[in-house]
PDB file of C-alpha atoms and ligand atoms in Angstrom:
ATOM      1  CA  UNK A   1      32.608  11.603  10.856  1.00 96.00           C
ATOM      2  CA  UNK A   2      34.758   8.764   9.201  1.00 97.00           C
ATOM      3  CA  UNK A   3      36.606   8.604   6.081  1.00 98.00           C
ATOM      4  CA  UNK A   4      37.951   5.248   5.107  1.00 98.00           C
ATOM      5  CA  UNK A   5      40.869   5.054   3.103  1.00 98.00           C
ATOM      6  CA  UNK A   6      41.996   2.582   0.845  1.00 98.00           C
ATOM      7  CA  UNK A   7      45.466   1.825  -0.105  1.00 98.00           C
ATOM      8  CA  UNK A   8      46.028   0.039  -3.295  1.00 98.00           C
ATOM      9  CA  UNK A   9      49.439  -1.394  -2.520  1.00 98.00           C
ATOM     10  CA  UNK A  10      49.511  -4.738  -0.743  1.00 98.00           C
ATOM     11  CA  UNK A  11      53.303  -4.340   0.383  1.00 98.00           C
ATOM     12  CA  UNK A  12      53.846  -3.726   4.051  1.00 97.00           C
ATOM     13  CA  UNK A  13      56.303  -0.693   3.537  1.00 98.00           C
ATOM     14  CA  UNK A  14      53.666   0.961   0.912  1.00 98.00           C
ATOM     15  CA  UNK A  15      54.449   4.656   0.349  1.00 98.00           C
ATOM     16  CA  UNK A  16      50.714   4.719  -0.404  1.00 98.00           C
ATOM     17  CA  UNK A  17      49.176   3.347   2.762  1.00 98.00           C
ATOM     18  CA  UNK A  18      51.957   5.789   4.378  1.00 98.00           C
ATOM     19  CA  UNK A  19      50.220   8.848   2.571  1.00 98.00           C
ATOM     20  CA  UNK A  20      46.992   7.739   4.112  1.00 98.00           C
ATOM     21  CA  UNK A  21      48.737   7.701   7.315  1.00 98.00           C
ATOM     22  CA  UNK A  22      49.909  11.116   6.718  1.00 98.00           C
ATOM     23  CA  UNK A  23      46.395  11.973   5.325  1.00 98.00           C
ATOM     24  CA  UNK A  24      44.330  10.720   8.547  1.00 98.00           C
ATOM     25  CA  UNK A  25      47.419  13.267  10.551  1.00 97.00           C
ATOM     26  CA  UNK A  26      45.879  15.994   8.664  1.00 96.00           C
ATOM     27  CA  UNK A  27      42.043  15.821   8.750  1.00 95.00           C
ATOM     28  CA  UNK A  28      40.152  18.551  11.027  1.00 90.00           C
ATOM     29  CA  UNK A  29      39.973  16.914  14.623  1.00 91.00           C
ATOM     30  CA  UNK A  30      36.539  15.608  14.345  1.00 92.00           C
ATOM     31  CA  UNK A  31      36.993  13.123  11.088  1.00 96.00           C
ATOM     32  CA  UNK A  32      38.992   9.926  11.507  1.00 97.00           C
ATOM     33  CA  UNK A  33      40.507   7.715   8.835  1.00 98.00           C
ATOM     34  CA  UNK A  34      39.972   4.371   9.297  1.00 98.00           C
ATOM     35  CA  UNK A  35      42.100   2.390   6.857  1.00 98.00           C
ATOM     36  CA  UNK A  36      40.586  -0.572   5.455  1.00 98.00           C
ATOM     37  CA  UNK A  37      42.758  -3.595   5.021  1.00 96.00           C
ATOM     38  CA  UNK A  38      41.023  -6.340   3.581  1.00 97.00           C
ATOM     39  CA  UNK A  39      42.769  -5.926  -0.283  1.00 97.00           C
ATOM     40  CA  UNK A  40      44.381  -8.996   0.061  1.00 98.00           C
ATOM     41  CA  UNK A  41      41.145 -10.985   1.023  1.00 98.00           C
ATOM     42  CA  UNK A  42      38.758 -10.009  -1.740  1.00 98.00           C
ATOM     43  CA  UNK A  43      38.050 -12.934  -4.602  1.00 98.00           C
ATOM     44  CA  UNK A  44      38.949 -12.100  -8.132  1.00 98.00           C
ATOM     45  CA  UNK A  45      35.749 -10.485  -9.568  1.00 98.00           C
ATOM     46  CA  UNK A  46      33.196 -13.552 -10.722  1.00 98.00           C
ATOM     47  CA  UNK A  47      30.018 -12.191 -11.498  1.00 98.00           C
ATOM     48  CA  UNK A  48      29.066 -16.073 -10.550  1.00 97.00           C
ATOM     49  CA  UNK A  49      30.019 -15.615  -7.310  1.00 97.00           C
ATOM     50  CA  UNK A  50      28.266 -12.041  -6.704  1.00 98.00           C
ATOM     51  CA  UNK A  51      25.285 -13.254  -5.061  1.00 97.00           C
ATOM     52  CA  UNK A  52      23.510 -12.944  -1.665  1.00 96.00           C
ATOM     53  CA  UNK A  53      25.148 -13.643   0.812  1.00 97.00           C
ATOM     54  CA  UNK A  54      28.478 -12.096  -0.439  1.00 97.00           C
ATOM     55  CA  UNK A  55      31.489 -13.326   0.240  1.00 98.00           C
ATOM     56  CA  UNK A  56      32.244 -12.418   3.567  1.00 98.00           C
ATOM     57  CA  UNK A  57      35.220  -9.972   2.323  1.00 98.00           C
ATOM     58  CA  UNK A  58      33.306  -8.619  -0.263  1.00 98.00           C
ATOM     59  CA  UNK A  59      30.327  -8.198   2.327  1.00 98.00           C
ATOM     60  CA  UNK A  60      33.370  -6.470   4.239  1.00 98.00           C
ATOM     61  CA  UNK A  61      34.065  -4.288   1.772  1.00 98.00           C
ATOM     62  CA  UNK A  62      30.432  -3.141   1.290  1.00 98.00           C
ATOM     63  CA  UNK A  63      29.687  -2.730   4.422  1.00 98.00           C
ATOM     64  CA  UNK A  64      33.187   0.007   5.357  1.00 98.00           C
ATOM     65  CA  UNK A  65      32.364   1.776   2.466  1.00 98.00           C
ATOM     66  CA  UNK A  66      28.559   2.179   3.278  1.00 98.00           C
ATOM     67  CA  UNK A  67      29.319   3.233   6.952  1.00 98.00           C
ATOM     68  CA  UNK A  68      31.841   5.423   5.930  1.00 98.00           C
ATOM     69  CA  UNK A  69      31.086   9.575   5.253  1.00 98.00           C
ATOM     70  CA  UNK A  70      33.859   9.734   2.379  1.00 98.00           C
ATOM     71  CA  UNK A  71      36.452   7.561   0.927  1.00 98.00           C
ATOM     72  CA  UNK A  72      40.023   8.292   0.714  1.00 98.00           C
ATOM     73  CA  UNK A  73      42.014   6.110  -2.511  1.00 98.00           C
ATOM     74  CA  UNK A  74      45.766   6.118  -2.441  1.00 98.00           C
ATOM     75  CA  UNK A  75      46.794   4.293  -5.219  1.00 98.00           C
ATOM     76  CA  UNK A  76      50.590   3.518  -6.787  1.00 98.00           C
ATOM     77  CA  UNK A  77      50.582   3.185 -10.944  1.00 98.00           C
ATOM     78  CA  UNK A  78      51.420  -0.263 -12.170  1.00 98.00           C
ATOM     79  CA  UNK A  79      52.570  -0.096 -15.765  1.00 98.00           C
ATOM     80  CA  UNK A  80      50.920   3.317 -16.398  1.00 97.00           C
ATOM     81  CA  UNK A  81      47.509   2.020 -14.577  1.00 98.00           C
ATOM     82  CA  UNK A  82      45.581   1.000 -11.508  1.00 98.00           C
ATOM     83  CA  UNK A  83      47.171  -1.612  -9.966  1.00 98.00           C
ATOM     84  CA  UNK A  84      44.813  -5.200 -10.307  1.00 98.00           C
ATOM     85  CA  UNK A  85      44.136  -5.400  -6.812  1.00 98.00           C
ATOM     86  CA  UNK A  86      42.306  -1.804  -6.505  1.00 98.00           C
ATOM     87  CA  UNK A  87      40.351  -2.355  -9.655  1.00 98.00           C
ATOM     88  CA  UNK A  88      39.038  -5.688  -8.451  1.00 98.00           C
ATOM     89  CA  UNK A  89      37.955  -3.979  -5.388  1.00 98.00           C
ATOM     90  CA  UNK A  90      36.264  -1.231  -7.036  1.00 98.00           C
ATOM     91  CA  UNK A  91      34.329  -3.715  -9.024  1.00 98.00           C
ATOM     92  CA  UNK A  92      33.319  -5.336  -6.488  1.00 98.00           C
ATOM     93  CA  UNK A  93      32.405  -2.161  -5.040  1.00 98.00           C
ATOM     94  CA  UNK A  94      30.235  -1.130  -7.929  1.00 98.00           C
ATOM     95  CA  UNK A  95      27.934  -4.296  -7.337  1.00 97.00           C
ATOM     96  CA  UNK A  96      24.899  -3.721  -7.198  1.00 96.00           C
ATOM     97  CA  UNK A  97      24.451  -1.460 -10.052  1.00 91.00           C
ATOM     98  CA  UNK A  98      22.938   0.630  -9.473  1.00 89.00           C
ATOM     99  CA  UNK A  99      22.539   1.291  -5.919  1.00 92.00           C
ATOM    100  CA  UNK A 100      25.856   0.178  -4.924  1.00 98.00           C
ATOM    101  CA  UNK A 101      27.720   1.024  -1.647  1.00 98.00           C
ATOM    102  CA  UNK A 102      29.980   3.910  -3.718  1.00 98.00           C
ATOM    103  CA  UNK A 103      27.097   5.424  -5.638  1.00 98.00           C
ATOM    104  CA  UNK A 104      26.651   9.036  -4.603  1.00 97.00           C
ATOM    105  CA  UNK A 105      29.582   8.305  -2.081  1.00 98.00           C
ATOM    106  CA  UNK A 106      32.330  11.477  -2.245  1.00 98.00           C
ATOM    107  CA  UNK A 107      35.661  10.029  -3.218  1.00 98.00           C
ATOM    108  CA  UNK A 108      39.099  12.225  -3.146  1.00 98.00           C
ATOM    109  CA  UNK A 109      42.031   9.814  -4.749  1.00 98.00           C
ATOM    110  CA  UNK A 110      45.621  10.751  -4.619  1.00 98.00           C
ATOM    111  CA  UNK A 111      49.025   8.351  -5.203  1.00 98.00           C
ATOM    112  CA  UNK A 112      52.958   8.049  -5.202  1.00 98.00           C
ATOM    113  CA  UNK A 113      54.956   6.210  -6.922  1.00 98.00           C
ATOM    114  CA  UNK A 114      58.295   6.023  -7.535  1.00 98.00           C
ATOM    115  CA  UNK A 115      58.938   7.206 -10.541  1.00 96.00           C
ATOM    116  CA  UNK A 116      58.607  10.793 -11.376  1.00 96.00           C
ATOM    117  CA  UNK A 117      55.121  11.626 -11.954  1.00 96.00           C
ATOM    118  CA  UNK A 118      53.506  10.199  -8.730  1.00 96.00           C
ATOM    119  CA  UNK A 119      51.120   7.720 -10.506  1.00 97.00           C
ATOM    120  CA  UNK A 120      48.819  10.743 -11.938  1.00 97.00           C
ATOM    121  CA  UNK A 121      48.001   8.221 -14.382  1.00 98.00           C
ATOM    122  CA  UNK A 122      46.914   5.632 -12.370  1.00 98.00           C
ATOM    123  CA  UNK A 123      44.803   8.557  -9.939  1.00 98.00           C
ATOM    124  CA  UNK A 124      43.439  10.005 -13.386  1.00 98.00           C
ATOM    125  CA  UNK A 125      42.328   6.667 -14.057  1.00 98.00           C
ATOM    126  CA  UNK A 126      40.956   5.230 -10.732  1.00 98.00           C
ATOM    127  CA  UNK A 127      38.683   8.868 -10.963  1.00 98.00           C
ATOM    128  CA  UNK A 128      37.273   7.730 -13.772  1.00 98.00           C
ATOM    129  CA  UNK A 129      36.666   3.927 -12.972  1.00 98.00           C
ATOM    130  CA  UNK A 130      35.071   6.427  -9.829  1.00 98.00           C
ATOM    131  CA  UNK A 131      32.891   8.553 -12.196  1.00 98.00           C
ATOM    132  CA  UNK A 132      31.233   5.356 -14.317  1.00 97.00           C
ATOM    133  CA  UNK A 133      30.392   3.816 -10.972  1.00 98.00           C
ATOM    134  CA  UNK A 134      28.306   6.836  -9.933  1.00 97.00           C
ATOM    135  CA  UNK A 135      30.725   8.224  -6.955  1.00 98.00           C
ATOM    136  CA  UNK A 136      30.893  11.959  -6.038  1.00 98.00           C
ATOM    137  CA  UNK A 137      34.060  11.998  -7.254  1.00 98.00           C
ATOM    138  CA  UNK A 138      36.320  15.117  -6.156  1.00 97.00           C
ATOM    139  CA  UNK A 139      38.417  16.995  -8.714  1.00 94.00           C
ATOM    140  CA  UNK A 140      42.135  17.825  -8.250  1.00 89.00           C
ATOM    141  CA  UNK A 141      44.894  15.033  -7.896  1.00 91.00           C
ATOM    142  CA  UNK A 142      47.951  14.747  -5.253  1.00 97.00           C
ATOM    143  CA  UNK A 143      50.284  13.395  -7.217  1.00 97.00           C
ATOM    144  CA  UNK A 144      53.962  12.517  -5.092  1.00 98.00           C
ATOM    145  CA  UNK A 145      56.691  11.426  -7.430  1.00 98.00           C
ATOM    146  CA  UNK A 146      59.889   9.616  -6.445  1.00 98.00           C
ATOM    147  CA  UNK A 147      58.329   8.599  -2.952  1.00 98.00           C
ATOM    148  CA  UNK A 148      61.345   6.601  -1.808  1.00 98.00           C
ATOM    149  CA  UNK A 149      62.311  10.474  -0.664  1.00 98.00           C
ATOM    150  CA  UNK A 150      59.194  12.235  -0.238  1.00 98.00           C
ATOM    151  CA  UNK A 151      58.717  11.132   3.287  1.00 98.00           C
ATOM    152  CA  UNK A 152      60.465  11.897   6.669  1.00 98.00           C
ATOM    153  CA  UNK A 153      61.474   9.188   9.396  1.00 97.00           C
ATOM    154  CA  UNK A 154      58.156  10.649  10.944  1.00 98.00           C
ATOM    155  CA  UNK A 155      55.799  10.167   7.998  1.00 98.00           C
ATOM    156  CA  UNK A 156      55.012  12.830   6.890  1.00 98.00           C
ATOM    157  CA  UNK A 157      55.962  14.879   3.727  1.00 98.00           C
ATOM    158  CA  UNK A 158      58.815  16.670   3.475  1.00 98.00           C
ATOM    159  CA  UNK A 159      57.798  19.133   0.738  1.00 98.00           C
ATOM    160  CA  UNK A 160      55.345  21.615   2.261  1.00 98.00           C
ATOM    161  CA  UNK A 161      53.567  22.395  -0.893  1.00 98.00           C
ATOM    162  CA  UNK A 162      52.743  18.943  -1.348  1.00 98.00           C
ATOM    163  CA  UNK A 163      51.718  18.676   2.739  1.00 98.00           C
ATOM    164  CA  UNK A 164      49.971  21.893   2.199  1.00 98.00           C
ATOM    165  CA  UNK A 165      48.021  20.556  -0.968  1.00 97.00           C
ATOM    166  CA  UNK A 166      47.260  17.075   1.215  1.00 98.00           C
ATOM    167  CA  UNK A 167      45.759  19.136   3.563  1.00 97.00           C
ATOM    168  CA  UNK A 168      43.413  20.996   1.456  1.00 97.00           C
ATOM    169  CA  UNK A 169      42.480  17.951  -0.564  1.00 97.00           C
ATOM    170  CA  UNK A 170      41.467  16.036   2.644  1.00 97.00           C
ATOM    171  CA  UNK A 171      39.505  19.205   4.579  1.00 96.00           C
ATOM    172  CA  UNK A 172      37.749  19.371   0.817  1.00 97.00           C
ATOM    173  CA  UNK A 173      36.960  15.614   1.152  1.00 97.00           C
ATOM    174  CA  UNK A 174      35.647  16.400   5.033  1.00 97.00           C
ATOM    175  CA  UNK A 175      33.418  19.047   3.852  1.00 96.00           C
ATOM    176  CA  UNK A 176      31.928  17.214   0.887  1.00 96.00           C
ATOM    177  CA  UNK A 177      30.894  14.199   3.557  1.00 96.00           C
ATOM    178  CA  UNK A 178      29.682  16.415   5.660  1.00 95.00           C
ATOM    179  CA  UNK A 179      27.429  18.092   2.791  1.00 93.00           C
ATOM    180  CA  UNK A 180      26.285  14.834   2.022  1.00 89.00           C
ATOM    181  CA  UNK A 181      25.381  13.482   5.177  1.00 82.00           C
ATOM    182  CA  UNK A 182      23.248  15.947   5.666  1.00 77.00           C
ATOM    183  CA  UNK A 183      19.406  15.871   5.210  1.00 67.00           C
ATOM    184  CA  UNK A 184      18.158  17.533   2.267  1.00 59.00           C
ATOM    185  CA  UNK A 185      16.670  20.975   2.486  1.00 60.00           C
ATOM    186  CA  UNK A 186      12.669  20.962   3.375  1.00 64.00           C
ATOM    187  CA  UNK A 187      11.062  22.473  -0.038  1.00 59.00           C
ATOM    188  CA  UNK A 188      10.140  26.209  -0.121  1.00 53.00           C
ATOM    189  CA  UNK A 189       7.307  26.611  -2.155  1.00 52.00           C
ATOM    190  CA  UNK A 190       7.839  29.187  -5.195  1.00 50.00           C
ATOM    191  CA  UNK A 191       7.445  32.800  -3.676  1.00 49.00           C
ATOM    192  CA  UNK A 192       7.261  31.924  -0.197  1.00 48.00           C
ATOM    193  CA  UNK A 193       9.841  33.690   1.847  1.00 46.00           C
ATOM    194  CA  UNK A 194      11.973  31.687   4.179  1.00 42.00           C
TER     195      UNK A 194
HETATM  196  C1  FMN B   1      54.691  -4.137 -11.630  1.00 57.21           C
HETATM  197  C2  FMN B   1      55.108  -2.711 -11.340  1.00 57.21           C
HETATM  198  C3  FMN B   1      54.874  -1.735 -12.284  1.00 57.21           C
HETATM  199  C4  FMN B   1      55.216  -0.400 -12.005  1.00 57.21           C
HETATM  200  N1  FMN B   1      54.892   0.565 -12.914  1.00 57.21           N
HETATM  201  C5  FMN B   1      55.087   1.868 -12.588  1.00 57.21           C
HETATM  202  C6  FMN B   1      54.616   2.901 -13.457  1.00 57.21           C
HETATM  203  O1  FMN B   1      54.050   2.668 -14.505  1.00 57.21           O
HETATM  204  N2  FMN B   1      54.813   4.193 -13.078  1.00 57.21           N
HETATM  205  C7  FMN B   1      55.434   4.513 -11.900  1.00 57.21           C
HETATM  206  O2  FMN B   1      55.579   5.682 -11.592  1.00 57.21           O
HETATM  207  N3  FMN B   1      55.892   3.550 -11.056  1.00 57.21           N
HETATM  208  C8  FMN B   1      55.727   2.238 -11.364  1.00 57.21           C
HETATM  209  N4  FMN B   1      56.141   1.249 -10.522  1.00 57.21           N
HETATM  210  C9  FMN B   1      56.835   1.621  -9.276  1.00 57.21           C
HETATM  211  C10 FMN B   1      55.847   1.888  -8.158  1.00 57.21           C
HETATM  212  O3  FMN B   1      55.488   3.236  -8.262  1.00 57.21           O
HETATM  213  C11 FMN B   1      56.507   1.650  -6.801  1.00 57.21           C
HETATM  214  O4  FMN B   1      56.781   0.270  -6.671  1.00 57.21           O
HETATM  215  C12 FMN B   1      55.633   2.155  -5.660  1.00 57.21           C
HETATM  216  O5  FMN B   1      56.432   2.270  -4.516  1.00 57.21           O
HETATM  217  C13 FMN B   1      54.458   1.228  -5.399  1.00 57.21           C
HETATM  218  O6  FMN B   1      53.625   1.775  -4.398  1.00 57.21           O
HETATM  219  P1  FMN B   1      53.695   1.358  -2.858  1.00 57.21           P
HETATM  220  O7  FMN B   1      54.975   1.922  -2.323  1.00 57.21           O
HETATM  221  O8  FMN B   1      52.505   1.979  -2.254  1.00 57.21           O
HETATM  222  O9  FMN B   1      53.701  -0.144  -2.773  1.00 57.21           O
HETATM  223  C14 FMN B   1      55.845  -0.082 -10.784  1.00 57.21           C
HETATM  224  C15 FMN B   1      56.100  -1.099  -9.851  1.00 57.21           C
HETATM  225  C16 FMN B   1      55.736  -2.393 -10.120  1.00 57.21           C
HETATM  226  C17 FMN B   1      55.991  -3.466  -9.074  1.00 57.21           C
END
C-alpha cells in the first residue's frame, strides 16, 4: 500500500517535509510514504490552462495522487492560513469536478510551525479546502508548535505524546486506505442469511 505525502513548504530544511519523514518511520511495515515533490513545478491555477493534455506537472500531480491508497498533508501556517503553494495544488487537484483524483480519496493532514500553536489553523483549514473537494477526509489534527525544537538530530520527535499521537494518526490513515481499496461487499438480499 502507498501513502503519498505532501509537504507544503518549499524550503529545503522544512520542519514539515521532516514530519513526513518521521511519519513514513512510523507507518505499519507494509505501507510506504512516497513524498511527492513537484510543489515547486505546478503553474499558478488558470482555469485556461486546465485542459487535456494537462500540464505535465499538473498531469504529475494527478496521476501520484490517483495511484496512491491515502494522502498524507503536512502543511506550515502562513499568516494564519494555508500557505499559496498547497492551495494551488489542491486546486489543481480538485480538477475535474467532480470526479477528480482526491474525490473519495482518505486524507489525514497534520503541520508545525514555529510559532506556538503548530499551524492548527492552517491544518483546520486545508481539512476543509479537503471536505469541499469531496476527500475522505480524517478527523483529528497533529498539531507541533515551536518546531525549531520539536525534533531530534535523528528526526524524529522528541515529545512522545506527540510521536505517540503521529503514530496513531498515520496507522488510522493506513486502515482507512486499506478500507477503501477494498471491493465493496457483494449484496445480501433482505432476509437471506450469510
Ligand atoms: C510568510 C510567513 C508567514 C508565517 N506565518 C505564520 C503563522 O501565521 N503562524 C505560525 O505559527 N507560523 C508562521 N510562520 C512561521 C512558520 O511556521 C515557519 O516558517 C515554519 O518553519 C514553516 O514551515 P517549514 O519549516 O515546513 O518550512 C510564518 C512564516 C512565514 C515565512
Amino acid at each position: 500500500m502507498r501513502i503519498l505525502g505532501i509537504s507544503g513548504s518549499l524550503r529545503r530544511d522544512s520542519h514539515n517535509t521532516r514530519l513526513l519523514r518521521a511519519a513514513a518511520r512510523a507507518l505499519p511495515p507494509a505501507v510506504e510514504l512516497v513524498i511527492y515533490d513537484g510543489l515547486r513545478e505546478l503553474p499558478p491555477y488558470d482555469a485556461d490552462l486546465d485542459v487535456e493534455p494537462a500540464d505535465p506537472a499538473v498531469a504529475a500531480l494527478r496521476r501520484a495522487i490517483t495511484d496512491a491508497d491515502g494522502i498524507l498533508i503536512a502543511t506550515p501556517e502562513f499568516n494564519g492560513s494555508i500557505p499559496g503553494v498547497l492551495k494551488n495544488a489542491l486546486d489543481w487537484a480538485s480538477r475535474p469536478f467532480p470526479g477528480s483524483s482526491l474525490s473519495g480519496k482518505p486524507v489525514a493532514v497534520l503541520g508545525a510551525s514555529t510559532g506556538l500553536f503548530g499551524a492548527a489553523w492552517a491544518q483546520a483549514e486545508v481539512r476543509q479546502v479537503l471536505g469541499v473537494i469531496g476527500a475522505d477526509v480524517i478527523d483529528g489534527e497533529l498539531p507541533i508548535g515551536q518546531a525549531d525544537s520539536a525534533f531530534g538530530e535523528d528526526g524524529e520527535l522528541l515529545d512522545p505524546d506527540q510521536r505517540a499521537l503521529l503514530g496513531e494518526l498515520v496507522v488510522v490513515l493506513a486502515e482507512r486506505a486499506a478500507a477503501a481499496g477494498q471491493p465493496p461487499a457483494p449484496h445480501q438480499p433482505a432476509g437471506v442469511a450469510a
